[in-house]
XYZ file of C-alpha atoms in Angstrom:
609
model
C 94.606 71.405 127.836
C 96.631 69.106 129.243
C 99.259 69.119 126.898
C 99.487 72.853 126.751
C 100.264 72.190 130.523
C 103.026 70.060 129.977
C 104.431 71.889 127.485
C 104.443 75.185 129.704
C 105.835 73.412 132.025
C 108.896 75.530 133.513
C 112.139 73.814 133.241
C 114.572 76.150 134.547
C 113.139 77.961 137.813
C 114.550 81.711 138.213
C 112.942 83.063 141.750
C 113.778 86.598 142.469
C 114.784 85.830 145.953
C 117.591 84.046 144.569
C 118.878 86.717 142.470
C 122.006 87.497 144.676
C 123.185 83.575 143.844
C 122.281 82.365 139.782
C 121.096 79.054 139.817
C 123.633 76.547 139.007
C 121.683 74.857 136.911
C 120.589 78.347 135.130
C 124.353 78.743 134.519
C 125.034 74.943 133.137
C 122.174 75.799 130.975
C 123.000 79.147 129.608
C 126.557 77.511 129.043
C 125.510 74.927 126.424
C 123.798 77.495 124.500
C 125.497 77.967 120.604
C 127.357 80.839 120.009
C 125.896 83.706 117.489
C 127.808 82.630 114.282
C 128.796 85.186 111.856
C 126.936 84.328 108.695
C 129.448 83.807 104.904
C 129.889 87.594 103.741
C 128.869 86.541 99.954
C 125.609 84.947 101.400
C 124.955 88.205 102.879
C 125.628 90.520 99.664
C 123.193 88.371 97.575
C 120.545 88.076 99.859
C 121.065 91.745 100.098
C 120.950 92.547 96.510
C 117.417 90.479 96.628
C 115.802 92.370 99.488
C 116.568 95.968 97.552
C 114.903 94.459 94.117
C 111.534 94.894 95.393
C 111.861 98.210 97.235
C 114.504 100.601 95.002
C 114.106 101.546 91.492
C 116.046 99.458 88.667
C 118.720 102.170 88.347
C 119.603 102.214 91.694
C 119.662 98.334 92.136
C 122.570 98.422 89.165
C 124.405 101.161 91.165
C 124.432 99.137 94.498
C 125.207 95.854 92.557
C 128.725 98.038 91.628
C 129.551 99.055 95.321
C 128.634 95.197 96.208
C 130.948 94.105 93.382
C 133.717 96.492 94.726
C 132.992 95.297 98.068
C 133.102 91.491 97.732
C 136.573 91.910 96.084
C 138.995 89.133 96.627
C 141.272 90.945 99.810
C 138.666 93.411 99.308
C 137.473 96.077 102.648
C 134.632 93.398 102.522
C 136.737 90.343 103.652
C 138.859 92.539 105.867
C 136.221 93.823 107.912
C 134.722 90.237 108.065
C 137.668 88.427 109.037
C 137.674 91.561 111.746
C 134.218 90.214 112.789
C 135.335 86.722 112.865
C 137.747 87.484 115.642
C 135.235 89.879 117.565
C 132.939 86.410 117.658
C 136.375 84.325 118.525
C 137.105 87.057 121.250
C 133.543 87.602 122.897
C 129.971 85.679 123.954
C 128.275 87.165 121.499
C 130.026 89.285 118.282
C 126.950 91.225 118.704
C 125.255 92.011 121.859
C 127.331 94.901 123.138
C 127.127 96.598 119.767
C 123.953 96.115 119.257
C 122.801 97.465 122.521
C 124.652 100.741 122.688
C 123.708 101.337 118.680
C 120.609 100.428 118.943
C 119.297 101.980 122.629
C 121.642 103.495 124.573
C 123.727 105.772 121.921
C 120.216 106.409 120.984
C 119.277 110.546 121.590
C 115.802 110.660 121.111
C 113.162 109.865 124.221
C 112.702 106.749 125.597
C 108.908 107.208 125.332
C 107.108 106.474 122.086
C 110.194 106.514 119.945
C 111.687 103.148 122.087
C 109.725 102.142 125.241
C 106.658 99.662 124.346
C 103.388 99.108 126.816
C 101.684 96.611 127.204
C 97.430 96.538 127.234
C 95.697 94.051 129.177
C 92.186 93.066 129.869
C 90.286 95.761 131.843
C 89.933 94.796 134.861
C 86.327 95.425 136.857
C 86.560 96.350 139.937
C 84.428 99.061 141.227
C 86.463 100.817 143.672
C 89.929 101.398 145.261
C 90.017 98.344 147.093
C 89.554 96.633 143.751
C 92.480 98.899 142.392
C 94.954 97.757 144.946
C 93.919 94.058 145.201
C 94.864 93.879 141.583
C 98.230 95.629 142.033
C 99.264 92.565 144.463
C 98.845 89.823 141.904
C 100.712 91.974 139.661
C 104.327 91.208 141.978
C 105.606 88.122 140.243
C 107.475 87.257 143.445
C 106.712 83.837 142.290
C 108.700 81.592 139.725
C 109.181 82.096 136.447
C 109.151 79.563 133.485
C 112.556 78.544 131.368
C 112.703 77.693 127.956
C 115.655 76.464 126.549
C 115.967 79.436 125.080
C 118.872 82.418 126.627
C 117.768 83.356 129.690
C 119.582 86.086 130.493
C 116.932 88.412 129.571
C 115.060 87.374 132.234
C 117.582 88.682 134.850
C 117.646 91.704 133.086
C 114.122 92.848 133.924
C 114.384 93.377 137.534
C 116.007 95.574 139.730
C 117.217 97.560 136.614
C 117.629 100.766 135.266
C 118.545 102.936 132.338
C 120.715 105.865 133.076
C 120.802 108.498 131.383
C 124.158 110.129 129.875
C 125.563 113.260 127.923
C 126.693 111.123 124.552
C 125.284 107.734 125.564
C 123.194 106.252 128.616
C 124.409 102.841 130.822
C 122.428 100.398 132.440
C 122.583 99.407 136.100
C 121.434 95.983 137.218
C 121.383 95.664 141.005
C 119.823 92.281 140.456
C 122.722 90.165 141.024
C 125.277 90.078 144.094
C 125.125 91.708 147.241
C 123.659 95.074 146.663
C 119.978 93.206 145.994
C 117.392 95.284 147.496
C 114.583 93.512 149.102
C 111.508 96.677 147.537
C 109.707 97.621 144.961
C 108.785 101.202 143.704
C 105.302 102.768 144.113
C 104.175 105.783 142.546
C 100.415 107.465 143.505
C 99.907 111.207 142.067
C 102.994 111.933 141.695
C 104.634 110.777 144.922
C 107.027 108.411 145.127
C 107.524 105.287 147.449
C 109.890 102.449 148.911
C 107.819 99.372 149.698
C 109.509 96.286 151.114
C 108.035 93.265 149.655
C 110.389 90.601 151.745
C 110.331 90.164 155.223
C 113.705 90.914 156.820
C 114.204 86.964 157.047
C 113.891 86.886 153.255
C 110.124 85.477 152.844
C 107.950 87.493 150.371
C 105.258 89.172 151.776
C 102.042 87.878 150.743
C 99.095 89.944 149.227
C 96.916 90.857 152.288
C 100.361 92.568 153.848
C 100.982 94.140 150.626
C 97.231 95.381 150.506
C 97.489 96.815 153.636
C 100.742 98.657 152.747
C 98.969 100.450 149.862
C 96.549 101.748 151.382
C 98.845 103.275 153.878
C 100.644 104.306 150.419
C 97.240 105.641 149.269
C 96.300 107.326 152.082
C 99.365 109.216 152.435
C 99.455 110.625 148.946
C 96.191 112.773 148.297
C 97.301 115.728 147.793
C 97.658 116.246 143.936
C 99.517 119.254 143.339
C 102.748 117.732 144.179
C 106.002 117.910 141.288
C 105.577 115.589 138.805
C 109.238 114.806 139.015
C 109.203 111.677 136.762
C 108.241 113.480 133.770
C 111.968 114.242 133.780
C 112.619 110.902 132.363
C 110.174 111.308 129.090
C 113.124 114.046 128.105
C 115.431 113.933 125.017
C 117.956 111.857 126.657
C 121.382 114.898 126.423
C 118.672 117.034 127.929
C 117.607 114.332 130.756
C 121.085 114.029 131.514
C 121.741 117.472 132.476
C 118.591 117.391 134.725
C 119.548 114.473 136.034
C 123.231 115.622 137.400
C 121.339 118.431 138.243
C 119.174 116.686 140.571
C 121.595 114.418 142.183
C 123.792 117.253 143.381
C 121.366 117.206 146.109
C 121.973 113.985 148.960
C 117.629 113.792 149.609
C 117.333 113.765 145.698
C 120.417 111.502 145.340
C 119.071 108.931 147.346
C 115.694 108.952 146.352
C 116.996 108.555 142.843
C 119.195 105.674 143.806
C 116.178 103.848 145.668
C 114.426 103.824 142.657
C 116.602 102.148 140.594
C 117.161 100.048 142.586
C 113.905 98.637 143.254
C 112.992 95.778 141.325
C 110.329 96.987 139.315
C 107.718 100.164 139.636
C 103.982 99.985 140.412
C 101.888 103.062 139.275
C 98.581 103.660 140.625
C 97.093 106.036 138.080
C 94.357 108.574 138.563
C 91.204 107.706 136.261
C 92.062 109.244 132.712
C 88.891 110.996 131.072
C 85.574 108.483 130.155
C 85.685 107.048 126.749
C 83.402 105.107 125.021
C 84.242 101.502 124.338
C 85.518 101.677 120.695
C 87.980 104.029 121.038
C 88.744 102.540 124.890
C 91.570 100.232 124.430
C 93.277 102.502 122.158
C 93.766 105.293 125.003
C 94.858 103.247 127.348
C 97.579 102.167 124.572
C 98.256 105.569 124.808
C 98.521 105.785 128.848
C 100.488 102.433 128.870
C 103.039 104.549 126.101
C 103.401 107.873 127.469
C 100.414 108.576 130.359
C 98.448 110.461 128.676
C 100.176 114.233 129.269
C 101.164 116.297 131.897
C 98.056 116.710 132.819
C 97.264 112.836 133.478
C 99.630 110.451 134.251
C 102.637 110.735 132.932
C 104.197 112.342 135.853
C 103.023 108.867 137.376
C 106.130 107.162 135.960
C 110.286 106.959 136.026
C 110.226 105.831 132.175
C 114.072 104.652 132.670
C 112.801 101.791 135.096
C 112.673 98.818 133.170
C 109.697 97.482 134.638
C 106.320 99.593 135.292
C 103.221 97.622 136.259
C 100.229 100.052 135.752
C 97.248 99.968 137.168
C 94.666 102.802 137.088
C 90.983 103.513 139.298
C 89.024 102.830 136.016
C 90.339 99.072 135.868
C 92.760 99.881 133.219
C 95.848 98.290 133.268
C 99.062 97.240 131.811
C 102.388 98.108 131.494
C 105.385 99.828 130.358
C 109.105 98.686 129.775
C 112.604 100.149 128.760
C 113.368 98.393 125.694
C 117.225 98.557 125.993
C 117.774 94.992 128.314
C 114.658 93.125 127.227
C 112.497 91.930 124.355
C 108.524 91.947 124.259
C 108.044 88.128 123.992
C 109.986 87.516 128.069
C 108.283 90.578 129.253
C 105.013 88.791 127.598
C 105.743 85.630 128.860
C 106.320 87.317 132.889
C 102.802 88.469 132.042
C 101.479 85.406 131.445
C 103.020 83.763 133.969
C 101.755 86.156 136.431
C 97.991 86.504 135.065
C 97.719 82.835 135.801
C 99.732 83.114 139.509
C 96.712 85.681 140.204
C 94.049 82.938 139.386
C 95.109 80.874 141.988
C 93.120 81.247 145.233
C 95.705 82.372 147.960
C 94.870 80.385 151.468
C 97.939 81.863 153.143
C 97.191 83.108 156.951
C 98.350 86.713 157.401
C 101.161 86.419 160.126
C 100.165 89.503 162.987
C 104.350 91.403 162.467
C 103.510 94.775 162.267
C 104.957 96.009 159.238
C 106.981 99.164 158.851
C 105.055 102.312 157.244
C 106.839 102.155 153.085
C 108.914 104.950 153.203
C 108.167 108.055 151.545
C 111.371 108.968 148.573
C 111.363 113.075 149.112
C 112.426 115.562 146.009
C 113.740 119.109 147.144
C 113.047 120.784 143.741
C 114.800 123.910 143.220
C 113.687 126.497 140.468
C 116.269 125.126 138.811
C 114.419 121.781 138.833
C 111.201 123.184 138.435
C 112.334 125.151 135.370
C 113.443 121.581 134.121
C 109.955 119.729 134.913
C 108.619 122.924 132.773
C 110.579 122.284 129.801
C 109.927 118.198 129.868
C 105.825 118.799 129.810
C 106.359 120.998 126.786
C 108.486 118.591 125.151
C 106.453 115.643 126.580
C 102.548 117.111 125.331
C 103.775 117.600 122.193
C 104.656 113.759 121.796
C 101.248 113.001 122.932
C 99.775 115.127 120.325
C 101.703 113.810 117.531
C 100.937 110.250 118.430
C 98.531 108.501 116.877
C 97.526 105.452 118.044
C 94.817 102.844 117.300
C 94.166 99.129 118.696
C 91.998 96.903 117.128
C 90.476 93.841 117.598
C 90.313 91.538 114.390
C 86.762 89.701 115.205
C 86.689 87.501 111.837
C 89.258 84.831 112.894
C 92.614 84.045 114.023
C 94.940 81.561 114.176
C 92.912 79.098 113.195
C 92.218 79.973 109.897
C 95.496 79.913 108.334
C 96.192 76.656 110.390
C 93.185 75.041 108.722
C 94.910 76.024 105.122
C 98.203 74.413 106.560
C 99.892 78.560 105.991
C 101.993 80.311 109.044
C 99.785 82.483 110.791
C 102.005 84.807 110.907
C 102.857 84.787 107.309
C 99.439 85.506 106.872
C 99.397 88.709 108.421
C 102.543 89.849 107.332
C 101.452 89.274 103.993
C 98.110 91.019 104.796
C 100.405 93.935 105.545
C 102.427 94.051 102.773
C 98.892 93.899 100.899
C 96.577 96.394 103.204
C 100.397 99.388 102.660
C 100.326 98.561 99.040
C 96.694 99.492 98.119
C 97.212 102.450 100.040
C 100.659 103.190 98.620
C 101.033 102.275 95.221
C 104.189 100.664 96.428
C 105.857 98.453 98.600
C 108.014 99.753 101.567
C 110.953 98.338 103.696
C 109.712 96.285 106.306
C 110.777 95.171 109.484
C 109.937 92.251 111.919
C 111.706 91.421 114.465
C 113.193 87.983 114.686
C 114.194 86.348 118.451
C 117.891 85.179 118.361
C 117.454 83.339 121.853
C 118.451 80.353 120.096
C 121.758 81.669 121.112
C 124.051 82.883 124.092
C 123.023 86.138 124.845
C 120.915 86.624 121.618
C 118.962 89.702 120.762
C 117.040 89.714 117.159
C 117.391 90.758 113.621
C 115.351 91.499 111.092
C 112.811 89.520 109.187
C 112.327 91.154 105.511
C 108.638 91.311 105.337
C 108.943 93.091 101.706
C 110.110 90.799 99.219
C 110.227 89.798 95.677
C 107.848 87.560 96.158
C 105.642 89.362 98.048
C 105.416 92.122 95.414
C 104.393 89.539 92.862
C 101.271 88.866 95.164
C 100.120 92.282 96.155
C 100.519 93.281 92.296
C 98.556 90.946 91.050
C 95.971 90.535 93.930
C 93.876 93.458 92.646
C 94.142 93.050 88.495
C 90.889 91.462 87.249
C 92.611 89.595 84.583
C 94.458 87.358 87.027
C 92.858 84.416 87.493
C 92.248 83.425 91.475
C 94.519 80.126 91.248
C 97.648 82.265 90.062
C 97.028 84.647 92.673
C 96.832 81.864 95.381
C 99.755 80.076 94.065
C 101.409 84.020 94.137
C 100.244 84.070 97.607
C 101.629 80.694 98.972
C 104.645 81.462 97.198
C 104.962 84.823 99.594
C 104.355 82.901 102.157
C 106.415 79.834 101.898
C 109.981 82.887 101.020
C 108.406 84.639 104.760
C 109.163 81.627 106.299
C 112.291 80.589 104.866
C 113.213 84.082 105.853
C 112.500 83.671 109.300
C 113.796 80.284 109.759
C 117.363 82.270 108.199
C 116.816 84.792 110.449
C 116.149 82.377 113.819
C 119.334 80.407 113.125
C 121.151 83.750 112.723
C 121.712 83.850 108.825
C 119.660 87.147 108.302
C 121.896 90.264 106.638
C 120.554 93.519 109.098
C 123.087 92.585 111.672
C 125.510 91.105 109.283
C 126.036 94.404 107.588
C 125.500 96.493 110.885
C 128.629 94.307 112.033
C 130.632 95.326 108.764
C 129.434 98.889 109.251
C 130.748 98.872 112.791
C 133.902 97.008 112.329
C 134.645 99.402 110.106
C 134.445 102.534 112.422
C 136.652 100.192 114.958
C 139.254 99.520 112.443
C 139.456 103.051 112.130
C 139.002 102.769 108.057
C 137.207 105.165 105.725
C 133.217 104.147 105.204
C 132.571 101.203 102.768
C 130.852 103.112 99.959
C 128.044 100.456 100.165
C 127.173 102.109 103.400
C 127.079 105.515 101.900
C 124.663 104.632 99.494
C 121.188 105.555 98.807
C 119.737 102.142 98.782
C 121.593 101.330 102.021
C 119.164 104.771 103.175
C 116.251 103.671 101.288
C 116.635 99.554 102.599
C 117.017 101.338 106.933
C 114.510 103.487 106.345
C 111.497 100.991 107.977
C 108.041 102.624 107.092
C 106.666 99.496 108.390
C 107.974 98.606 111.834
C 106.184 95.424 112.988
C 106.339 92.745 115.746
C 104.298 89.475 116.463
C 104.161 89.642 120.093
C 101.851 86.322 121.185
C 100.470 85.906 124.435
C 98.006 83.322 126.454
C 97.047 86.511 127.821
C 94.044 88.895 125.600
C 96.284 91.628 125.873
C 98.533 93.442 123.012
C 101.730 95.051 123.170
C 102.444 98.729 121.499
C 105.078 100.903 120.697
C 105.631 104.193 118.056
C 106.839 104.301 114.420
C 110.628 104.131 113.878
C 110.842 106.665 111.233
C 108.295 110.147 110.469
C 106.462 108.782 107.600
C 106.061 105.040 109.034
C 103.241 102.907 111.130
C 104.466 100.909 114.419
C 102.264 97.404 113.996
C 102.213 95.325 116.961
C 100.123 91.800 116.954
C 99.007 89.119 119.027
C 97.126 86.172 117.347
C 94.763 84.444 119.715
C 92.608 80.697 118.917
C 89.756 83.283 117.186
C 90.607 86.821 117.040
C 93.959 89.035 116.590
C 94.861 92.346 118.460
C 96.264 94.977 116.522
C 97.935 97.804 117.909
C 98.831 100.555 115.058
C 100.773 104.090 115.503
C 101.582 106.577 113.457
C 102.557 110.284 113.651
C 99.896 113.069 113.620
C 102.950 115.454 112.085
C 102.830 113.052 108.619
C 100.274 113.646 106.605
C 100.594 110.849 104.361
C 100.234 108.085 107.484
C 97.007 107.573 109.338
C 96.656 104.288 111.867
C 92.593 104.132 111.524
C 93.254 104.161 107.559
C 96.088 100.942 107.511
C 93.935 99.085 110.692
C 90.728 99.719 107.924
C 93.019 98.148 104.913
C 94.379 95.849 106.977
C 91.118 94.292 107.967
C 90.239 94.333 104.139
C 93.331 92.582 103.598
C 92.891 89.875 105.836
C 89.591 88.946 104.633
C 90.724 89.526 101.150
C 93.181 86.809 101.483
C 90.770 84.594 103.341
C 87.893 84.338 100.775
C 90.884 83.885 98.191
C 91.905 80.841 99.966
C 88.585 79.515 100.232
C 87.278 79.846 96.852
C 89.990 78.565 95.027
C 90.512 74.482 95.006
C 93.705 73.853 97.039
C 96.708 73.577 94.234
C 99.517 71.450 94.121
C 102.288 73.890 95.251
């Protein structure tokens, strides 16, 4: 234990209160970070060509290896566009962060909810009444420190006192976290009805949890009445259609400055009403649902502002968790705030309450017009549909964890991965493009690419796993093999040397430069190698908890995972609206898989590979 200790502990403090001034040494730090290097263009087209074998038929392969030829040209579009890339990287802090964040979030149309914005499940909490409730909102304000890697950092400032904006082509982010317009209060929402709650004194000390306690329940008692506008459901909205609301709603000076106090705020707390009893099996997967999209109109997900990037939830039945707006953050620093903050709240807190009266939080008023009202309409149509199409399932893998694959001296998460690609091709036929998410934070300002779960190696496994003629050492030496080309992926992939960004880069350089569309980006396979039925993320936490978040295409499953010492969490989506896709069905073949691969490993003497 001590070790872990050591290891976690922070090296580069970043204190809210400080957010006005960055640390110098946060700076110095961020500084030294290496630069996102543009990886050799030929590298990419082969390592391209090798990720389609496995997932395109044999005649399209030979068309794409034509349009790669073409591309790759000596003073070919190909070099041009890289050599355009080459002086974006020259030029800017990172070649791809801007890019990357209005392709991937902000240009993006659809609604923040499901289709982009994770949650987060933790541990249910007991308490057995409202006092209980609020008690565990206060440990939930990290408004102590937060650990530093030496990883980019910038994240981190991202989080708070942020908000997504929505526009008519493309949305914007404002950060009020930095400079003078800091404001010193968070957000808290109770059936429907918004708040302003200070959480620093005027002379800049935090307030400490029995003044916050005591402000809630002033909150709570103030906001009973439950037939008020749920004027946040506005924000689960196609994001053109949120952004004529939204104008719409600012017109009016109350409205406007409600608005702005929101966003303002450094994160949100929502204190949900109870959602309907469930028994335990099927527990933690609707509260995956609440922490995603609240349930409905009818529950709680009028109990949000989903363009907040930070939304601590905490509901009367001890359910809690949270939501975030993926476009300025990753899971793992949202994770790691978490953990941070779960242990803050097991310290005991001996601070004396000091006797200032505090100001009653203010109340944020809404004048809705029936122009408004006519708009809330419209979003809870839209909205319930969502939640009907949703399917989502979390599961807890009892038979081991990490320590299994440890003990065989394999990647853990290899392992599941692999699992995956086994569990989708029993109940495909065939394998599918599949995408992990890699952390570029080894770099200044780095985001992530993608980790090619689906390989050629991986096929060669899951084909042969299943044929009785195959004896068990081949298959284990197949299944190393997958293994060992999953981690040499994402070792590429952490030192920047994947291809999704590579050739999003091209693709984009090429719409700068103003120059007709590379063919290879035309192309079926191009289609075929985007279209991600398998969306997945290893999200690990200290914490028992597991983050979620919706498929990225119709016909695909959203896998989220968090491997703990003995067990895994598994949180699996998938759209009602596709027939072929069912989350119980892959969390079922996934389970199968895993165990599978495990008596595999142990009934076969360890080989030489």
């Amino acid at each position: 234990e001590n070790v872990r200790q050591k290891q976690a502990k922070p090296c580069g403090l970043v204190k809210p209160v400080a957010l006005g001034k960055l640390p110098g040494r946060y700076l110095a730090h961020q500084e030294g970070l290496p630069r996102l290097p543009v990886p050799a263009l030929q590298q990419t087209l082969d390592r391209y060509l090798l990720a389609l074998q496995p997932i395109v038929s044999e005649e399209e392969l030979n068309h794409t290896k034509g349009l790669v030829d073409e591309f790759r040209k000596s003073g070919g579009i190909g070099e041009r566009l890289q050599q355009g890339l080459q002086r974006r990287a020259r030029k800017t802090e990172n070649w791809l962060s801007e890019w990357w964040l209005k392709n991937a979030y902000l240009e993006y149309r659809l609604p923040v909810v499901v289709h982009s914005s994770p949650g987060v499940v933790l541990p249910k909490q007991e308490f057995l009444d409202r006092q209980g409730q609020l008690r565990e909102t206060l440990k939930t304000l990290p408004v102590e420190y937060l650990g530093g890697k030496p990883l980019c950092m910038n994240q981190y400032y991202q989080i708070f006192s942020s908000c997504r904006i929505p526009g008519p082509k493309h949305d914007s982010i404002v950060n009020y976290a930095k400079g003078k317009k800091w404001s010193p209060h968070i957000t808290v929402v109770h059936n429907f009805q918004f708040f302003e709650l200070a959480v620093y004194s005027s002379d800049g000390s935090p307030l400490i949890a029995d003044q916050i306690f005591i402000q809630l329940e002033k909150i709570w008692n103030t906001s009973l009445q439950t037939n008020k506008e749920p004027i946040g459901i506005l924000t689960t909205n196609h994001r053109n259609s949120w952004a004529k609301a939204y104008n719409n709603l600012i017109k009016d000076k109350t409205n406007k400055e409600s608005v702005r106090s929101i966003e303002k705020s450094i994160f949100i707390v929502c204190l949900d009403a109870p959602m309907p009893r469930a028994s335990e099996d099927i527990y933690k997967s609707r509260v995956a649902a609440q922490m995603l999209h609240g349930g409905g109109s009818r529950w709680n997900s009028g109990n949000r502002w989903f363009d907040k990037t930070l939304q601590f939830i905490i509901a009367e039945d001890g359910s809690c968790g949270l939501a975030y707006e993926h476009a300025p953050s990753e899971g793992p620093p949202i994770v790691t705030l978490l953990d941070h903050v779960v242990e803050y709240t097991k310290k005991p807190q001996h601070v004396r309450s000091p006797m200032i009266p505090l100001q009653m939080p203010k109340k944020l008023r809404f004048n809705i017009t029936p122009e408004i009202k006519n708009d809330i309409e419209k979003a809870k149509q839209n909205l319930n549909i969502m939640v009907q199409d949703l399917d989502i399932k979390v599961t807890v893998f009892h038979y081991f964890g990490k320590n299994f694959p440890k003990s065989e001296k394999l990647s853990p998460d290899a392992f599941i991965q692999m699992a995956l690609q086994l569990a989708y091709y029993r109940m495909y036929g065939q394998p599918c493009a599949t995408y992990e998410s890699a952390s570029l934070r080894m770099f200044h300002l780095g985001r992530t690419d993608t980790i090619r779960s689906a390989s050629v190696s991986s096929l060669k496994f899951v084909e042969a796993m299943d044929k009785p003629n195959k004896q068990n050492q081949e298959k284990v030496d197949l299944l190393r093999r997958a293994m060992q080309a999953h981690r040499q992926y994402t070792d590429m992939a952490l030192t920047g040397n994947a291809i999704d960004r590579h050739l999003l880069g091209l693709k984009l350089q090429a719409i700068e430069d103003l120059v007709s569309m590379p063919e290879l980006f035309m192309d079926t396979a191009y289609a075929v190698a985007m279209h991600f039925n398998l969306s997945t993320s290893q999200v690990p936490a200290k914490t028992d908890c597991v983050m979620c978040f919706g498929p990225v295409v119709p016909d695909g499953y959203g896998v989220c995972y968090n491997p703990m010492e003995e067990h895994i969490n598994f949180a699996i989506s998938a759209f009602n609206s596709c027939a072929e896709t069912n989350a119980a069905h892959l969390a079922h073949y996934l389970e199968t898989a895993l165990l599978d691969m495990r008596l595999l490993l142990q009934s076969t003497p360890k080989s030489k590979l």
